[in-house]
PDB file of C-alpha atoms and ligand atoms in Angstrom:
ATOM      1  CA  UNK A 644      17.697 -38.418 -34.766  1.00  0.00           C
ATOM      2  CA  UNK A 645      15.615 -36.206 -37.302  1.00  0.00           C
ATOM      3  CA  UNK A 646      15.575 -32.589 -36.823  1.00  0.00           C
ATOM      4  CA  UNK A 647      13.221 -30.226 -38.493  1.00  0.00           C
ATOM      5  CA  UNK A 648      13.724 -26.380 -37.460  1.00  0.00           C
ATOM      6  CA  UNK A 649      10.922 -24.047 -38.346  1.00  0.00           C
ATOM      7  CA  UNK A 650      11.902 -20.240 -38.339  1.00  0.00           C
ATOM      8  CA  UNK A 651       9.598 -17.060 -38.741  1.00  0.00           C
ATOM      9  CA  UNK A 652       8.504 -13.962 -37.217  1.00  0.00           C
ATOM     10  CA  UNK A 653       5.698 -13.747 -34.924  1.00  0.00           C
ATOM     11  CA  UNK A 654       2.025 -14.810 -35.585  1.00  0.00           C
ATOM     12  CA  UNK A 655       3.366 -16.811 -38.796  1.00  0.00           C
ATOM     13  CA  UNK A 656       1.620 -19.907 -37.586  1.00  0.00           C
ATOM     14  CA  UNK A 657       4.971 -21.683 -36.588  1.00  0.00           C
ATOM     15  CA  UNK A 658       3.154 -23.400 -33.660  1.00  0.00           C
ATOM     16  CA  UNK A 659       0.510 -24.341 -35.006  1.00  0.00           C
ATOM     17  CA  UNK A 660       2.467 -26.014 -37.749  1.00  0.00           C
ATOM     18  CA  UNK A 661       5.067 -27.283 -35.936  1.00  0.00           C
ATOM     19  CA  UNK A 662       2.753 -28.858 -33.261  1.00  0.00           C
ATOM     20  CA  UNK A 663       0.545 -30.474 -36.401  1.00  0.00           C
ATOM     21  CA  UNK A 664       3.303 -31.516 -37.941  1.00  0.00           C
ATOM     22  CA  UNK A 665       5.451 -33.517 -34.912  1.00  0.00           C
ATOM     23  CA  UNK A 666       2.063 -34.996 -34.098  1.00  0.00           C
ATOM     24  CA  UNK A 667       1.350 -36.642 -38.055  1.00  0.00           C
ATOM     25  CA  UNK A 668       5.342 -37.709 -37.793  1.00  0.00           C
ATOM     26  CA  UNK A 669       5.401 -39.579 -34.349  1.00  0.00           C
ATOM     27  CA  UNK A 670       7.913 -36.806 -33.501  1.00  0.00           C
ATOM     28  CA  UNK A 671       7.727 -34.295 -30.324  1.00  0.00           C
ATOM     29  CA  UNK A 672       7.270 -30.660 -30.339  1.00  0.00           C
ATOM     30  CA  UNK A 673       9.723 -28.095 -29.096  1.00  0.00           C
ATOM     31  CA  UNK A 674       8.086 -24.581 -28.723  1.00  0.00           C
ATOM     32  CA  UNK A 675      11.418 -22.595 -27.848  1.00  0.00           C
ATOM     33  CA  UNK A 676       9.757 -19.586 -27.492  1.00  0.00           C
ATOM     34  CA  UNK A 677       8.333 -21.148 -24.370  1.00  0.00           C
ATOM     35  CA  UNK A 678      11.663 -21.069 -23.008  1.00  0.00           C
ATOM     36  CA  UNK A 679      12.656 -17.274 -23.645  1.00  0.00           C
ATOM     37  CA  UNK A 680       8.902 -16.423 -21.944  1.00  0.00           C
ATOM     38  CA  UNK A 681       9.786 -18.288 -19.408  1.00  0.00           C
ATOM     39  CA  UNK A 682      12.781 -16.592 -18.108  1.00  0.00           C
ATOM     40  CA  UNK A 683      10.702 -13.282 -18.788  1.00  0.00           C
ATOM     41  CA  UNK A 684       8.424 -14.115 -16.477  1.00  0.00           C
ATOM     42  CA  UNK A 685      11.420 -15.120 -13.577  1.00  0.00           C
ATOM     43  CA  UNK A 686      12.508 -11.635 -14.210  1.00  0.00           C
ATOM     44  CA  UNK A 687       8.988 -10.006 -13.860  1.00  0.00           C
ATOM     45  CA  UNK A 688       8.228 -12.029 -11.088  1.00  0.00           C
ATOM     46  CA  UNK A 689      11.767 -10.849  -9.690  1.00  0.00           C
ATOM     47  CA  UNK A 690      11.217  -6.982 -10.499  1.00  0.00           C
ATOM     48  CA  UNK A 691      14.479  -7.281 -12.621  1.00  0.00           C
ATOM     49  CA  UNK A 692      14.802  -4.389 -14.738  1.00  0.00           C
ATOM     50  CA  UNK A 693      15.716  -6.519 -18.481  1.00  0.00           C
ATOM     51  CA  UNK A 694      16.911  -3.392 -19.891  1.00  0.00           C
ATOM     52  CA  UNK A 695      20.103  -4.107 -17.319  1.00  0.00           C
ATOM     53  CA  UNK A 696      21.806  -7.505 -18.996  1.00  0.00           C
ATOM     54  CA  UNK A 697      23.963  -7.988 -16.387  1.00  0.00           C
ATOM     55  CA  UNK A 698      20.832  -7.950 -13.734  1.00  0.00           C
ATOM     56  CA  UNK A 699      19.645 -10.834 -15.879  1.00  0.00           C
ATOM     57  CA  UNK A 700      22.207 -12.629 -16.409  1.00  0.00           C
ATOM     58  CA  UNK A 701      23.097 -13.004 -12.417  1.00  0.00           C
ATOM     59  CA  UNK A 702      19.710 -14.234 -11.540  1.00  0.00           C
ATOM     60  CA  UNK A 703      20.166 -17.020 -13.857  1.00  0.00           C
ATOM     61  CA  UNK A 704      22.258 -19.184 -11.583  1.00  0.00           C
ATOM     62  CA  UNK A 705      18.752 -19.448  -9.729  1.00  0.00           C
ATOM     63  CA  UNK A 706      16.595 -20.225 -12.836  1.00  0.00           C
ATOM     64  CA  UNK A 707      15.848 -23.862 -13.762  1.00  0.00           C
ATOM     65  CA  UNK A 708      13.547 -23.873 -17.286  1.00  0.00           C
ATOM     66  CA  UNK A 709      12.632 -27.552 -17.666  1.00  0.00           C
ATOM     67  CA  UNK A 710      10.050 -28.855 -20.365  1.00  0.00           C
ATOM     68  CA  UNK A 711       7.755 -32.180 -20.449  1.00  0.00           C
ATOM     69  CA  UNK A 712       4.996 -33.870 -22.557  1.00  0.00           C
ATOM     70  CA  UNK A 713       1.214 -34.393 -21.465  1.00  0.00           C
ATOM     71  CA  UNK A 714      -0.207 -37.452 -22.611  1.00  0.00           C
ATOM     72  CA  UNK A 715      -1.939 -35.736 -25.810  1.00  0.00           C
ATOM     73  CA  UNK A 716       1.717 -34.275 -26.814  1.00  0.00           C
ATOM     74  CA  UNK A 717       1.609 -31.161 -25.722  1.00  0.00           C
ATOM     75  CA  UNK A 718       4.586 -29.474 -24.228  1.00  0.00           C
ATOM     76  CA  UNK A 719       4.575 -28.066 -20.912  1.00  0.00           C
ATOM     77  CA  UNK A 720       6.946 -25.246 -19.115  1.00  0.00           C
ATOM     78  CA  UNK A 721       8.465 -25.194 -16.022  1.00  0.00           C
ATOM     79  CA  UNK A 722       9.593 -22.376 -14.013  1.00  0.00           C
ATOM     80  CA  UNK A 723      11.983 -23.842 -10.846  1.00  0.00           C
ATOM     81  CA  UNK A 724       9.284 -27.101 -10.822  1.00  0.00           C
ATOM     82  CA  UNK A 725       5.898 -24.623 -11.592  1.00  0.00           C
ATOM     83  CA  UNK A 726       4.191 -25.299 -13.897  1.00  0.00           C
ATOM     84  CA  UNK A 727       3.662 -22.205 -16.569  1.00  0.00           C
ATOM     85  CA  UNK A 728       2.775 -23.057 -19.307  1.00  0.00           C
ATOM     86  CA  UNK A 729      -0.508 -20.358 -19.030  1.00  0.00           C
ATOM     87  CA  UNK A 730       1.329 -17.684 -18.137  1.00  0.00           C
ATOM     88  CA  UNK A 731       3.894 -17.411 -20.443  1.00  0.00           C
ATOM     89  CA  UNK A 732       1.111 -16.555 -23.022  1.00  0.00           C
ATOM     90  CA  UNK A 733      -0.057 -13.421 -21.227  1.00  0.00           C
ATOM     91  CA  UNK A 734       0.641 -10.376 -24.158  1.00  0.00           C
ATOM     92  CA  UNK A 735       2.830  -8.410 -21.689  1.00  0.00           C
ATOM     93  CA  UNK A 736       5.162 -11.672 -21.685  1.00  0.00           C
ATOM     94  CA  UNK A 737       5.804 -11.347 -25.603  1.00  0.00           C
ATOM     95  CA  UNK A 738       7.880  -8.131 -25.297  1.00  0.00           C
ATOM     96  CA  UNK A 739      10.014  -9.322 -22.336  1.00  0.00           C
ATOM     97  CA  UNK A 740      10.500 -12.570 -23.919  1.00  0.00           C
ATOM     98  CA  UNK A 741      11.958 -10.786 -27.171  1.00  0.00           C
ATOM     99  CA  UNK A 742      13.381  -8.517 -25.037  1.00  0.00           C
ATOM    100  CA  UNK A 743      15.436 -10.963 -22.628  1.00  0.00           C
ATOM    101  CA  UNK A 744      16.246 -12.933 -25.747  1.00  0.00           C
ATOM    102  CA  UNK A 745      18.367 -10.268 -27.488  1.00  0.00           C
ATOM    103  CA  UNK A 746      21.069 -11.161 -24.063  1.00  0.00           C
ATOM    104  CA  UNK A 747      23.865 -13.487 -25.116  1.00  0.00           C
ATOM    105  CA  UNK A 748      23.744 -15.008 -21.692  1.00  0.00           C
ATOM    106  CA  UNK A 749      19.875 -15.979 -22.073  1.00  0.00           C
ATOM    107  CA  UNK A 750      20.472 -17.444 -25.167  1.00  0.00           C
ATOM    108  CA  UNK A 751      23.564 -19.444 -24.170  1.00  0.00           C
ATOM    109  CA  UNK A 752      21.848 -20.307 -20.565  1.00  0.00           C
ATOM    110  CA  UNK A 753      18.843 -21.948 -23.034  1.00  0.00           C
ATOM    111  CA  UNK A 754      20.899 -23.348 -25.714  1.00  0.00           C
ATOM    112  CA  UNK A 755      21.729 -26.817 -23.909  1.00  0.00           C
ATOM    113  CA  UNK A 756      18.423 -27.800 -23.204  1.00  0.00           C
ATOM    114  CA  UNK A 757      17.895 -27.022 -26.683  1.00  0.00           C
ATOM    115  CA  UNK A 758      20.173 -28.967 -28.240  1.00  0.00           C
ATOM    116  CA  UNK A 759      19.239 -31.814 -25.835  1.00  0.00           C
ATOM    117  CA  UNK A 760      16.008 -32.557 -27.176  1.00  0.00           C
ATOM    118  CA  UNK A 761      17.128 -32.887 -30.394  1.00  0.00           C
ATOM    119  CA  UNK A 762      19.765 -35.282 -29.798  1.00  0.00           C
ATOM    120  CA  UNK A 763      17.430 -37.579 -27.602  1.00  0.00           C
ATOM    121  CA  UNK A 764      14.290 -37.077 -29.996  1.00  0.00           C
ATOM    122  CA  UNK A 765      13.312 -36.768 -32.997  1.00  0.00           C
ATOM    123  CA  UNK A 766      11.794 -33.516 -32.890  1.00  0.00           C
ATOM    124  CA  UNK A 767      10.026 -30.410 -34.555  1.00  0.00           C
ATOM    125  CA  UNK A 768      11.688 -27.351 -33.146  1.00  0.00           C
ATOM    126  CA  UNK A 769       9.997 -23.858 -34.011  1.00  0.00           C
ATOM    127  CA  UNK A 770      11.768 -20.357 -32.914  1.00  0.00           C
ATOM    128  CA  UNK A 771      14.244 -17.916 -34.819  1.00  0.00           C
ATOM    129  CA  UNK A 772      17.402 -19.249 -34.154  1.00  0.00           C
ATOM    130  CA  UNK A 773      16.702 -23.153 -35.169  1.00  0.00           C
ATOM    131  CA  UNK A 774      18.015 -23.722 -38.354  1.00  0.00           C
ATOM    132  CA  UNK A 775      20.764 -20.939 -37.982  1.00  0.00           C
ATOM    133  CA  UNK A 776      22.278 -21.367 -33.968  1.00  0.00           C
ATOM    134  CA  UNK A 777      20.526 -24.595 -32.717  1.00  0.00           C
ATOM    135  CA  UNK A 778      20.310 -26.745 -35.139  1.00  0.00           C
ATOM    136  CA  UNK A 779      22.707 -25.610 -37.937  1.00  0.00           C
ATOM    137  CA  UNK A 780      22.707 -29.036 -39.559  1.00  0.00           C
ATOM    138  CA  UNK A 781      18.956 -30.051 -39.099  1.00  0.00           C
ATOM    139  CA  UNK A 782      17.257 -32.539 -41.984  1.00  0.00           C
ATOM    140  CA  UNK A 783      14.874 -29.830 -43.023  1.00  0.00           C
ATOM    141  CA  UNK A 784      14.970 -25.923 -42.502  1.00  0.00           C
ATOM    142  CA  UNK A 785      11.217 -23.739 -43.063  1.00  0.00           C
ATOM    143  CA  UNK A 786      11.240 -20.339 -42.731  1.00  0.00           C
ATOM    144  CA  UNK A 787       7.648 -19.435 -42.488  1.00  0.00           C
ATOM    145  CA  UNK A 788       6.326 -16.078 -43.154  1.00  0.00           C
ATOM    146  CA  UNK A 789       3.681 -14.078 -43.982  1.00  0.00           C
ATOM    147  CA  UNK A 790       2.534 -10.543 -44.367  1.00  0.00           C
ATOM    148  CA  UNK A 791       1.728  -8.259 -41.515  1.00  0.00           C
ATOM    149  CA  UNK A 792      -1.699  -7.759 -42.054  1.00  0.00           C
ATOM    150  CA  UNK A 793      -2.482 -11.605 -42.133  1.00  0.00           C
ATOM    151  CA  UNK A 794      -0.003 -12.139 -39.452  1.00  0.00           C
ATOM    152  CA  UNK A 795      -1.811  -9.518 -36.979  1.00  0.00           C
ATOM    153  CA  UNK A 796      -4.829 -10.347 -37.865  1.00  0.00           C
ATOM    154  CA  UNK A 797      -4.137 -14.585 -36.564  1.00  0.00           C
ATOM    155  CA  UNK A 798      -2.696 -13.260 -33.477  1.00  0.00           C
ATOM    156  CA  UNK A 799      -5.130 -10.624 -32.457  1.00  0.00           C
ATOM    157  CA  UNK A 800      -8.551 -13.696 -33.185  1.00  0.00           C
ATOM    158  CA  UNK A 801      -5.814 -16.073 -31.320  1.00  0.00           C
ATOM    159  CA  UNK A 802      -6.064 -13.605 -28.227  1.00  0.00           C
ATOM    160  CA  UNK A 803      -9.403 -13.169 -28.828  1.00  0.00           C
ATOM    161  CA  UNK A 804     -10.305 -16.595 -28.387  1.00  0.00           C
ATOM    162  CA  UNK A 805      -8.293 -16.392 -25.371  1.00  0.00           C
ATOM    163  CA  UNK A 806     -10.505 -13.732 -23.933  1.00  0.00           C
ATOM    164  CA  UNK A 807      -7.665 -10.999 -23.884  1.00  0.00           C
ATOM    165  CA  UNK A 808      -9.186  -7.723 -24.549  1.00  0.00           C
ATOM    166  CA  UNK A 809      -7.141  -5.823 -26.941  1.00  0.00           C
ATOM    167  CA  UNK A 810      -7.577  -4.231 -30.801  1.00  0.00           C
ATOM    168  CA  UNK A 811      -5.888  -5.400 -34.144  1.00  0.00           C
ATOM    169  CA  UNK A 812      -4.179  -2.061 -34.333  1.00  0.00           C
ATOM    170  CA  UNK A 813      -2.809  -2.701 -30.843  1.00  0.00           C
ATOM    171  CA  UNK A 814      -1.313  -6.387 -31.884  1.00  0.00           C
ATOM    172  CA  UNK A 815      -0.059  -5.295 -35.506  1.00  0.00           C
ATOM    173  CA  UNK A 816       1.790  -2.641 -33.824  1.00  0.00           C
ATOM    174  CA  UNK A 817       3.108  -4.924 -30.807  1.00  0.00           C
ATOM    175  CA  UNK A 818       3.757  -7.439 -33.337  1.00  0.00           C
ATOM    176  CA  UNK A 819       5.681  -5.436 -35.544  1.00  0.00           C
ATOM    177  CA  UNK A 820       8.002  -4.079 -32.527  1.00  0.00           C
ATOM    178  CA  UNK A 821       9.003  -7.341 -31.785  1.00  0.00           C
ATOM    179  CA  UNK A 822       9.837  -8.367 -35.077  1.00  0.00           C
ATOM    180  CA  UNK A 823      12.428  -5.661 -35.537  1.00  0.00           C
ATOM    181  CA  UNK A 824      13.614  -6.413 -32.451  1.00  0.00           C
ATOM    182  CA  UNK A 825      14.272 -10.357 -33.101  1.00  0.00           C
ATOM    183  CA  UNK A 826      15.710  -9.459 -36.321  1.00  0.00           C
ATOM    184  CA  UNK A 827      18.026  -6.323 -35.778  1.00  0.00           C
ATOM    185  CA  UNK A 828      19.604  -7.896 -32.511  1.00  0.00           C
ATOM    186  CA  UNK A 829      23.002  -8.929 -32.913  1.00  0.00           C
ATOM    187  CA  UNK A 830      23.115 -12.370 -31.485  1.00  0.00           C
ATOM    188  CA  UNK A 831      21.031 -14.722 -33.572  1.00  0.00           C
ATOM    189  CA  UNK A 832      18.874 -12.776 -35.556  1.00  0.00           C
ATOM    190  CA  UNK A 833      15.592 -14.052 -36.415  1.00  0.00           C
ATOM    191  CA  UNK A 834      16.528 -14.463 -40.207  1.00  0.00           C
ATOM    192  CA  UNK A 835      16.284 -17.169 -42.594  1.00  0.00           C
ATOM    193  CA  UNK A 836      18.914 -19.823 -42.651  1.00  0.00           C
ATOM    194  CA  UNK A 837      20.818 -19.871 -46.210  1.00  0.00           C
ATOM    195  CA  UNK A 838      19.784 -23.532 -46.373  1.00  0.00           C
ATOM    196  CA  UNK A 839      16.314 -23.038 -45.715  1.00  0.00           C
ATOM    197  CA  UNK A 840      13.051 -23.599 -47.800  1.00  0.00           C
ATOM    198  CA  UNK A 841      11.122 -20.779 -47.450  1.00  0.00           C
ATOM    199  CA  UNK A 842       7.323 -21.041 -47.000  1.00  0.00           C
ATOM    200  CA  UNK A 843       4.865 -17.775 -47.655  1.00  0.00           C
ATOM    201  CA  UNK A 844       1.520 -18.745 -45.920  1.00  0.00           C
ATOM    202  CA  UNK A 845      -0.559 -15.155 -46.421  1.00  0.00           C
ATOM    203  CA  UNK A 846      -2.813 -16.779 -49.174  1.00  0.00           C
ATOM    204  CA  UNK A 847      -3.050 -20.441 -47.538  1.00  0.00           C
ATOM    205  CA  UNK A 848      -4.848 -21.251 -44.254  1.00  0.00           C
ATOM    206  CA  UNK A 849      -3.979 -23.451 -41.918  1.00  0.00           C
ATOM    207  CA  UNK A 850      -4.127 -26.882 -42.995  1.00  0.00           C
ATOM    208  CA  UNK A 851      -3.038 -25.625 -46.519  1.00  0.00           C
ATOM    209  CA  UNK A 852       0.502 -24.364 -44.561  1.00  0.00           C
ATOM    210  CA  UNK A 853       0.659 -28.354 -42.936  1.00  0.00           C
ATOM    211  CA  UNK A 854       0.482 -29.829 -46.585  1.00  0.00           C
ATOM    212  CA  UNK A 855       2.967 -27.292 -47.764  1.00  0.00           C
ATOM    213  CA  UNK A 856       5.224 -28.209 -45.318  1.00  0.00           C
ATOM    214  CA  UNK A 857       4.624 -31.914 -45.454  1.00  0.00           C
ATOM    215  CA  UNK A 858       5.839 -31.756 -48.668  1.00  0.00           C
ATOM    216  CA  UNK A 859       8.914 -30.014 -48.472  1.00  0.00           C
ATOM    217  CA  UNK A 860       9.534 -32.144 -45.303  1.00  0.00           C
ATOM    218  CA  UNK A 861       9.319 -35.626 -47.572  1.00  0.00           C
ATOM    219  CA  UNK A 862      11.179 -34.116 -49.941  1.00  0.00           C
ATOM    220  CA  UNK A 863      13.758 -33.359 -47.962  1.00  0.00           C
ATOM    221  CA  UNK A 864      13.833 -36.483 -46.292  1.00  0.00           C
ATOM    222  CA  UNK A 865      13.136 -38.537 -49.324  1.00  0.00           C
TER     223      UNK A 865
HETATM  224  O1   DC B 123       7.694 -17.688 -30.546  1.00  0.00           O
HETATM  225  P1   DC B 123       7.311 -16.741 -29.399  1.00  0.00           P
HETATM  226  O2   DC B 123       6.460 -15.599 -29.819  1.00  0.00           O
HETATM  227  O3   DC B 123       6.719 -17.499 -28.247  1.00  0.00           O
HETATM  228  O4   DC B 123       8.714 -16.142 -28.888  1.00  0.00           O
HETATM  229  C1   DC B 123       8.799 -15.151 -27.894  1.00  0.00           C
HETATM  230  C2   DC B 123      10.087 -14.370 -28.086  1.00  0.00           C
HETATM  231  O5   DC B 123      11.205 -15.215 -27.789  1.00  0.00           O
HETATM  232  C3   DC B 123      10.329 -13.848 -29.496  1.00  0.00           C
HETATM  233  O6   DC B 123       9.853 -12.522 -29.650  1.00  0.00           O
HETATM  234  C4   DC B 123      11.822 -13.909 -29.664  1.00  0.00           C
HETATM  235  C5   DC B 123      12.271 -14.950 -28.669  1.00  0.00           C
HETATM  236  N1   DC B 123      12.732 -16.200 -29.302  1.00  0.00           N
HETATM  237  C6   DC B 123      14.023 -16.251 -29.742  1.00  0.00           C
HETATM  238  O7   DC B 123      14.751 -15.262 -29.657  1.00  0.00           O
HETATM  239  N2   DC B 123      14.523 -17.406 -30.257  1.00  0.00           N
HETATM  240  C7   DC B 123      13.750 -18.487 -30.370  1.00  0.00           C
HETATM  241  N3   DC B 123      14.269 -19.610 -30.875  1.00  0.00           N
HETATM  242  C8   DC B 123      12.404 -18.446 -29.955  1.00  0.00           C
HETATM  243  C9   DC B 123      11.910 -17.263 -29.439  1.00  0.00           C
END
């Protein structure tokens, strides 16, 4: 099986590559951040405080994150058989998500169904942890970044188009949180894997960032 990991901090445009990229190779998608927002949402639902680790970890045992594929490729989320996939994207959901991800026990609870796909699949996997924790010896490794202003600025039009009303300032400043966050924790930081290519999008747009990548990707494979 072929494993490609893409890394990077929020609004880099990992999904959007990763997605593009699994569907011109035949391969499937794994959005892992899916999975993290997914048990933030159990412990909203749940009125678990995530600040208490322990409190999370124990409702675990009655968590079941499970993941398909629509016809068209795209991934879907379960929460214990409901479907998701919406929710998850709600703003509020970003900082519990980074939040419940900093527990060990979340990360080793998710780390299975992880692995999983990759070893059934040939698969484009996008997150923080791919090409360090997951995937340590996947084909090709991308860390994708780009500065904060361009990142902000995709995120906040992304929610825009979404109809959520918030301000740039209001993202950048999210955004920015939560990148500190993903990369100061001490269990798998969100940090570039020594191996990894790394691939600064700020002056490209989107379907310059695919043929980037393409091109490491069949280099790499070549
Ligand atoms: O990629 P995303 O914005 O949907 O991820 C939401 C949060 O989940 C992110 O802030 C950190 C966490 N996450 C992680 O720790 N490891 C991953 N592989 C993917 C996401």
């Amino acid at each position: 099986m072929i494993g490609i990991a893409i890394d990077g901090p929020a609004g880099a445009g990992k999904s959007y590559l990763a997605r593009t990229v699994a569907k011109r190779l035949g391969y499937i998608y794994v959005d892992t951040g899916a999975l993290y927002r997914t048990v933030a949402l159990a412990m909203a639902e749940r009125s678990v405080d995530i600040a208490d680790a322990e409190a999370v970890v124990a409702q675990l045992s009655t968590v079941s994150v499970t993941l398909d594929y629509a016809e068209d490729g795209s991934q879907h989320v379960y929460l214990n058989g409901r479907d998701v996939s919406s929710e998850i994207r709600m703003p509020e959901i970003s900082m519990g998500a980074s939040r419940v991800s900093a527990i060990p026990g979340v990360r080793s609870f998710l780390l299975d169904l992880q692995r999983n796909m990759a070893a059934t699949h040939n698969v484009v996997m996008d997150g923080r942890d791919i090409g360090t924790v997951i995937l340590p010896h996947a084909d090709v490794k991308i860390f994708l970044c780009a500065n904060e202003r361009a990142r902000a600025k995709r995120r906040y039009l992304e929610l825009c188009e979404k109809g959520v009303q918030t301000t740039l300032e209001a993202v950048e400043s999210e955004m920015l949180a939560r990148d500190r966050n993903d990369s100061t924790r001490k269990v798998a930081p969100a940090v570039p894997a020594a191996d990894a290519v790394i691939l600064d999008n700020s002056d490209l747009d989107r379907e310059g960032t695919v043929e980037a990548a393409l091109a490491i990707i069949a280099d790499k494979l070549a």
